[in-house]
CSV table of C-alpha atoms in Angstrom, one decimal:
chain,number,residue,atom,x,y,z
F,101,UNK,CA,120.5,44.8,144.3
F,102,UNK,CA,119.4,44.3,148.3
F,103,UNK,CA,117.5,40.5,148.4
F,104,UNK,CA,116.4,38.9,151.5
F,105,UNK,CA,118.4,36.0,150.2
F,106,UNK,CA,121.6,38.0,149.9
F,107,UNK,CA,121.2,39.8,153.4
F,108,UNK,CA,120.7,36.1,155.1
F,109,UNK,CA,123.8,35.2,153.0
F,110,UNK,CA,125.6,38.0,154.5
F,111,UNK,CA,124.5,36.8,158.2
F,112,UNK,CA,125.1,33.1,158.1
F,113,UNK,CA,128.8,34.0,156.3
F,114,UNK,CA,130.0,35.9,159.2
F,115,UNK,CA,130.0,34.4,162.6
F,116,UNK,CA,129.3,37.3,165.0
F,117,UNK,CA,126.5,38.5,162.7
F,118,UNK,CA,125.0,34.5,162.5
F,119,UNK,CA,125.8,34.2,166.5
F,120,UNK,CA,123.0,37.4,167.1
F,121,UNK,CA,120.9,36.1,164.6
F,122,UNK,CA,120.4,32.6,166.6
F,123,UNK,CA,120.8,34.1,170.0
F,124,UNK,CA,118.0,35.8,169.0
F,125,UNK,CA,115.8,33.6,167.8
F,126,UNK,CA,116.6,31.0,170.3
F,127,UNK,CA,115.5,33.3,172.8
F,128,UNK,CA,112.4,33.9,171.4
F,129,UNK,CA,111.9,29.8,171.0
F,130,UNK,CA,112.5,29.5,174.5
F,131,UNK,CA,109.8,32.3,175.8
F,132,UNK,CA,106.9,30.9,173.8
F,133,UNK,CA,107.6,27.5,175.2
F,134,UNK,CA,107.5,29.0,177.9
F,135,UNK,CA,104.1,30.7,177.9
F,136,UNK,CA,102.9,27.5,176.4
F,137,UNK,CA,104.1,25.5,178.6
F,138,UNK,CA,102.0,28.3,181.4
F,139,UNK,CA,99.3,28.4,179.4
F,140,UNK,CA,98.9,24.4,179.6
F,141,UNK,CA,99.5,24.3,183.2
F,142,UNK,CA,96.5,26.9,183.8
F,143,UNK,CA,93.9,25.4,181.2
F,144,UNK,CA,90.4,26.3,182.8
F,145,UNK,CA,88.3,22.7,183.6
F,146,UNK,CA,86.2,23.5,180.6
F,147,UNK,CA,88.5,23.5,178.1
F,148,UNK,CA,91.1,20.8,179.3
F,149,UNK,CA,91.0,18.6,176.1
F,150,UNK,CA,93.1,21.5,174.3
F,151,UNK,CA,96.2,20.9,177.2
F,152,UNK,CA,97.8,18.3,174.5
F,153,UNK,CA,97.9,20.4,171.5
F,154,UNK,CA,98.9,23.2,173.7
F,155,UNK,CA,102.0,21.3,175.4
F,156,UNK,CA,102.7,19.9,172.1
F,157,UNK,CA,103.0,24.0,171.0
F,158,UNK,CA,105.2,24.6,173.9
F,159,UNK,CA,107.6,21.8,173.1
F,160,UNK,CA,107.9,22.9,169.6
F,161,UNK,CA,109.0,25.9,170.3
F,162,UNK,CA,111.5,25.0,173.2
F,163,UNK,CA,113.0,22.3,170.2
F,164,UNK,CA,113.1,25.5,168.0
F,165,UNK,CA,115.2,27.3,170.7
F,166,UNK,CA,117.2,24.2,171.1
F,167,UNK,CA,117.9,23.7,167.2
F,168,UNK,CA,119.2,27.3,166.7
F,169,UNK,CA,121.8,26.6,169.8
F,170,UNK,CA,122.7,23.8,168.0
F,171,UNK,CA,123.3,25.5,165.3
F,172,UNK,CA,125.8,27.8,166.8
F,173,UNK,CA,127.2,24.7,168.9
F,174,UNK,CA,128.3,23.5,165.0
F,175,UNK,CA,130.6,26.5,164.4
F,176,UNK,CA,132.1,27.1,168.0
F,177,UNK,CA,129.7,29.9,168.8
F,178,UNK,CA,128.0,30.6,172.4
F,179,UNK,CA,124.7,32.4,172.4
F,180,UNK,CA,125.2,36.7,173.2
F,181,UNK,CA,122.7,38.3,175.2
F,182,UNK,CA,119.7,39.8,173.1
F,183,UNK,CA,119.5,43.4,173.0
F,184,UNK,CA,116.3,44.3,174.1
F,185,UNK,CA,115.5,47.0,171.1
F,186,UNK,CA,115.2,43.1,169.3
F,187,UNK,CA,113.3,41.2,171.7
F,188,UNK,CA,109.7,40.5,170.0
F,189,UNK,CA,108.1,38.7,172.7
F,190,UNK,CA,109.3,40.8,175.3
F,191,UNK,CA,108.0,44.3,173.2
F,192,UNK,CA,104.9,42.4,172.2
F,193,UNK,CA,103.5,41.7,175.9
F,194,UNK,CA,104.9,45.9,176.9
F,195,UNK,CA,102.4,46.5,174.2
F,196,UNK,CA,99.5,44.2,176.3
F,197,UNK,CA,99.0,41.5,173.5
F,198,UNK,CA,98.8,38.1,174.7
F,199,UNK,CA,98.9,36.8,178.2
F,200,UNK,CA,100.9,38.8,180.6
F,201,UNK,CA,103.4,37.1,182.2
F,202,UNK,CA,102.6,38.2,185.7
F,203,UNK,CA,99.4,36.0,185.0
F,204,UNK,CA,101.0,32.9,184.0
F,205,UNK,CA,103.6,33.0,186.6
F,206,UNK,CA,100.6,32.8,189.4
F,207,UNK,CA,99.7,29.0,190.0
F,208,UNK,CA,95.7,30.3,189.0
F,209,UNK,CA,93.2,28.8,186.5
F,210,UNK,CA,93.0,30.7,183.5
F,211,UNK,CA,89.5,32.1,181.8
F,212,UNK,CA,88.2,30.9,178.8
F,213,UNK,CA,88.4,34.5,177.4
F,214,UNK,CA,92.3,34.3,178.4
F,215,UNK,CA,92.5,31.3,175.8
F,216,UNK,CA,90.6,33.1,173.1
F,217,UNK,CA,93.9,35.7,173.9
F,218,UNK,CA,96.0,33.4,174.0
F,219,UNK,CA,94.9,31.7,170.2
F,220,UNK,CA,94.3,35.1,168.9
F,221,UNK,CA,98.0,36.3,169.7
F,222,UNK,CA,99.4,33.1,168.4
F,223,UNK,CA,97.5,33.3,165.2
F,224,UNK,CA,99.0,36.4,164.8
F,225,UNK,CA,101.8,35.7,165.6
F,226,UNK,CA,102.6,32.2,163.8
F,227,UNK,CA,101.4,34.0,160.5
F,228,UNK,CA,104.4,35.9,160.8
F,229,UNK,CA,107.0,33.2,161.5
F,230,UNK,CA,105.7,31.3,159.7
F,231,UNK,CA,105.9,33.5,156.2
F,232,UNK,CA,109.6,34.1,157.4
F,233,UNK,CA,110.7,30.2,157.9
F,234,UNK,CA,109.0,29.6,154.4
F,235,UNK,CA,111.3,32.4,153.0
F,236,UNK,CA,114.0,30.5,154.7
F,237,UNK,CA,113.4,27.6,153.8
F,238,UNK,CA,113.1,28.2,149.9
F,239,UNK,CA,116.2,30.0,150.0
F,240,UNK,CA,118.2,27.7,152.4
F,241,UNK,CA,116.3,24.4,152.6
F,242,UNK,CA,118.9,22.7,150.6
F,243,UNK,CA,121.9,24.3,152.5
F,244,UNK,CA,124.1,22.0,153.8
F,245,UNK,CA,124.5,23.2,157.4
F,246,UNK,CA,121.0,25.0,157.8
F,247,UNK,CA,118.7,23.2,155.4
F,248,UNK,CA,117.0,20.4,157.5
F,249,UNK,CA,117.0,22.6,160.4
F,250,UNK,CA,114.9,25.4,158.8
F,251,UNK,CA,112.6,22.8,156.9
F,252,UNK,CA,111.9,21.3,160.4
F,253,UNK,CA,111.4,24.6,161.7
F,254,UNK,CA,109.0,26.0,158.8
F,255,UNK,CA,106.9,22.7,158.8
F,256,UNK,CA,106.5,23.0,162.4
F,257,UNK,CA,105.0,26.5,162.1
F,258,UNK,CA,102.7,25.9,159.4
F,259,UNK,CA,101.4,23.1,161.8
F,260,UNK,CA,101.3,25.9,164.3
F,261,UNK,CA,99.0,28.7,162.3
F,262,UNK,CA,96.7,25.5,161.0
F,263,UNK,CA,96.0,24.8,164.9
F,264,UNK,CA,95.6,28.5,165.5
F,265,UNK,CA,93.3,28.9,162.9
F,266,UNK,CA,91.5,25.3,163.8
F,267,UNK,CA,90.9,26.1,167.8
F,268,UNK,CA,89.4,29.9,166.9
F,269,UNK,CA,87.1,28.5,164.5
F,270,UNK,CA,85.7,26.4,166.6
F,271,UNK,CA,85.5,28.8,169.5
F,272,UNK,CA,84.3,31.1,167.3
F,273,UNK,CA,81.1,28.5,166.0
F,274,UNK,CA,80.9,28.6,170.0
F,275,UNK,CA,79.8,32.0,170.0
F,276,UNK,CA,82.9,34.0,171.0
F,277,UNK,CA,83.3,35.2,167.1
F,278,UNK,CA,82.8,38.8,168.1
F,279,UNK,CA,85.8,39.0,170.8
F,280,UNK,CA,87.6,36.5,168.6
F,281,UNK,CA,88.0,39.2,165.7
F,282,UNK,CA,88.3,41.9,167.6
F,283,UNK,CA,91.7,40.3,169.5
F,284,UNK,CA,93.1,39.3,166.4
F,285,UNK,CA,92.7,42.8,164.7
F,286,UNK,CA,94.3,44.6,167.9
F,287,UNK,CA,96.7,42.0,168.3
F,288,UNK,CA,97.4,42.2,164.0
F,289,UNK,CA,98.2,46.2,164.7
F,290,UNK,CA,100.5,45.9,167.5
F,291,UNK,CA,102.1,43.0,165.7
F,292,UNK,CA,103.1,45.4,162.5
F,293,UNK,CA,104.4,48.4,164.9
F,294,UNK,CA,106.5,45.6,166.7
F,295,UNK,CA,107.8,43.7,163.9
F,296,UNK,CA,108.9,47.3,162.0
F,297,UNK,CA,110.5,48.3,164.9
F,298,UNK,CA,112.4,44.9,165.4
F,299,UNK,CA,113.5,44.4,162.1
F,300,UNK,CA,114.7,48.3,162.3
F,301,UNK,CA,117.0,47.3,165.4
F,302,UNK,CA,117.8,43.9,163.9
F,303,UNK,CA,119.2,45.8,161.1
F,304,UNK,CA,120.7,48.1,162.5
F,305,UNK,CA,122.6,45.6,165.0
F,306,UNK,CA,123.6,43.8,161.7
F,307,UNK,CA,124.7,46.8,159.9
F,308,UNK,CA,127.4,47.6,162.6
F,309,UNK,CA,128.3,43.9,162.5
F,310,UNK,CA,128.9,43.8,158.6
F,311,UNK,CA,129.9,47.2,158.4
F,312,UNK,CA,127.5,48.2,156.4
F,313,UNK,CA,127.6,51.6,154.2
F,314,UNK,CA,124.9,54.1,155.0
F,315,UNK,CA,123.6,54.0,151.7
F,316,UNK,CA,122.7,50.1,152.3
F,317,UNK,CA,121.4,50.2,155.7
F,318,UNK,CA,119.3,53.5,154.9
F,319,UNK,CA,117.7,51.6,151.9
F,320,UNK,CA,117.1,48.5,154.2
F,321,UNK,CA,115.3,51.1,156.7
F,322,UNK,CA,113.1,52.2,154.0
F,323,UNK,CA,112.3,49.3,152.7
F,324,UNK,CA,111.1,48.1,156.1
F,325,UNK,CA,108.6,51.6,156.4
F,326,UNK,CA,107.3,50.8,153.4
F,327,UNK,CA,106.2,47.2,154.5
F,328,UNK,CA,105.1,48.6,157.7
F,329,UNK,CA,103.4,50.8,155.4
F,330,UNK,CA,101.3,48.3,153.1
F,331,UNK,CA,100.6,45.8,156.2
F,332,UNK,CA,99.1,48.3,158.2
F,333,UNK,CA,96.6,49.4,155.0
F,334,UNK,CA,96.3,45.7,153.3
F,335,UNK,CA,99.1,43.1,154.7
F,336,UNK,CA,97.0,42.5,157.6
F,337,UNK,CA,94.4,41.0,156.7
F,338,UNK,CA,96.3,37.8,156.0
F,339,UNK,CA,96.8,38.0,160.0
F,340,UNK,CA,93.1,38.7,161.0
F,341,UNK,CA,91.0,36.4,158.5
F,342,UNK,CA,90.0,32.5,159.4
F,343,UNK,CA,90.1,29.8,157.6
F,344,UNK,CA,89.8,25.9,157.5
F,345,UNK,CA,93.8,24.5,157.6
F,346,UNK,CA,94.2,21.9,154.8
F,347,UNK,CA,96.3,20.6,158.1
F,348,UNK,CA,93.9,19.4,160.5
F,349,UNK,CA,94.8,18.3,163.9
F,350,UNK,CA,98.2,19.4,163.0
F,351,UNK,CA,99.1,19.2,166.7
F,352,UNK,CA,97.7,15.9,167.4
F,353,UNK,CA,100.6,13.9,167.8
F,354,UNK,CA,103.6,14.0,169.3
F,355,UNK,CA,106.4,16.7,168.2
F,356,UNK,CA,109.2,15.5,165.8
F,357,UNK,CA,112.5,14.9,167.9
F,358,UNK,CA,115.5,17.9,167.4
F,359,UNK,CA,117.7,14.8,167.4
F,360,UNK,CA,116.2,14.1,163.8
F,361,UNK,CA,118.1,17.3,162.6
């Protein structure tokens, strides 16, 4: 029976197929700390007390990128370069969600309507890492090479989505609720079609690695259509609704030191 436990167990087990796995998700650490790091840099005057909580954002995810290195670093492993049929970030902005780069790259204030994108595409997209470090961490919190990495990493994201959902709803008590929903639910869509067709690739990549049979990696490919399936008719509502975090101020303080893994 195919479990998302067993296919992780798989991964971490063999080296070249745990190297892609990190390289990847280092990578995608490194470009939203990044664009956070932008997006603090260009804070319009108005909205200036948010550049904390912002950098703070930025320097999670760089530790992130730094922590999967690490991880690599342990068994002897250098980073590979990331095919770009996996690259989420780099698909999601081809698709127009979120800031464009070309933006943050110019030394120009951003809009307060570029923030609202730029909390709406993280909303969006911290739902979704989020959900996947909590899968990893309940399968592989106590392991004794990954566990306190991936607990750092899932309680860091859960901090993450309770900011999100924090900073919109008090933009959205502002007045902006109406462009508030309608980013999050074009961002939601593009985010399914992306993370279907990553995970396809993803698997794919793996399934040469492992030497997988066709009859496993065809089974995997369905079972990814049919969760694109349900999150584009019900799944994404989790992604597009708002809510009070139990967290609040989750980003208030300063980020928790990779050194401390």
């Amino acid at each position: 029976m195919l479990t998302a436990k067993g296919l992780f167990q798989e991964i971490i087990d063999d080296d070249e197929a745990f190297r892609l796995f990190c390289s990847i998700a280092a990578s995608g650490e490194a470009q939203g700390g990044w664009e956070n790091g932008r997006i603090a840099a260009l804070v319009p005057p108005g909205m200036r007390e948010m550049t904390p909580k912002i950098t703070r954002h930025g320097a999670d995810e760089d530790k992130h990128g730094r922590i999967f290195n690490a991880l690599m670093r342990k068994r002897g492993l250098e980073p590979v370069p990331v095919p770009p049929d996996t690259d989420y970030t780099m698909l999601l902005e081809q698709r127009g969600i979120g800031l464009a780069h070309d933006k943050l790259r110019r030394d120009e204030p951003l809009s307060e309507r570029d923030i609202i994108v730029y909390l709406a595409h993280s909303r969006v997209t911290e739902q979704r890492a989020a959900a996947q470090m909590d899968m990893l961490a309940s399968h592989f919190g106590d392991h004794p090479d990954l566990g306190k990495a991936v607990r750092m990493i899932a309680d860091d994201e859960v901090n993450h989505l309770a900011y999100c959902h924090e900073e919109l709803l008090r933009l959205a008590s502002a007045g902006h609720g109406p462009l508030i929903h309608r980013t999050l639910r074009e961002a939601a869509l593009a985010e399914i079609r992306v993370h279907r067709d990553v995970s396809l690739a993803v698997m794919r990549h793996m399934g040469r690695i492992l030497k997988w049979p066709k009859a496993k990696s065809a089974a995997l490919a369905a079972g990814i259509h049919v969760m694109y399936a349900y999150e584009r008719v019900a799944g994404r509502r989790t992604m597009v609704g708002l809510r009070m975090p139990e967290r609040r101020n989750a980003l208030g303080g300063p980020p928790t030191p990779a050194s401390a893994v």
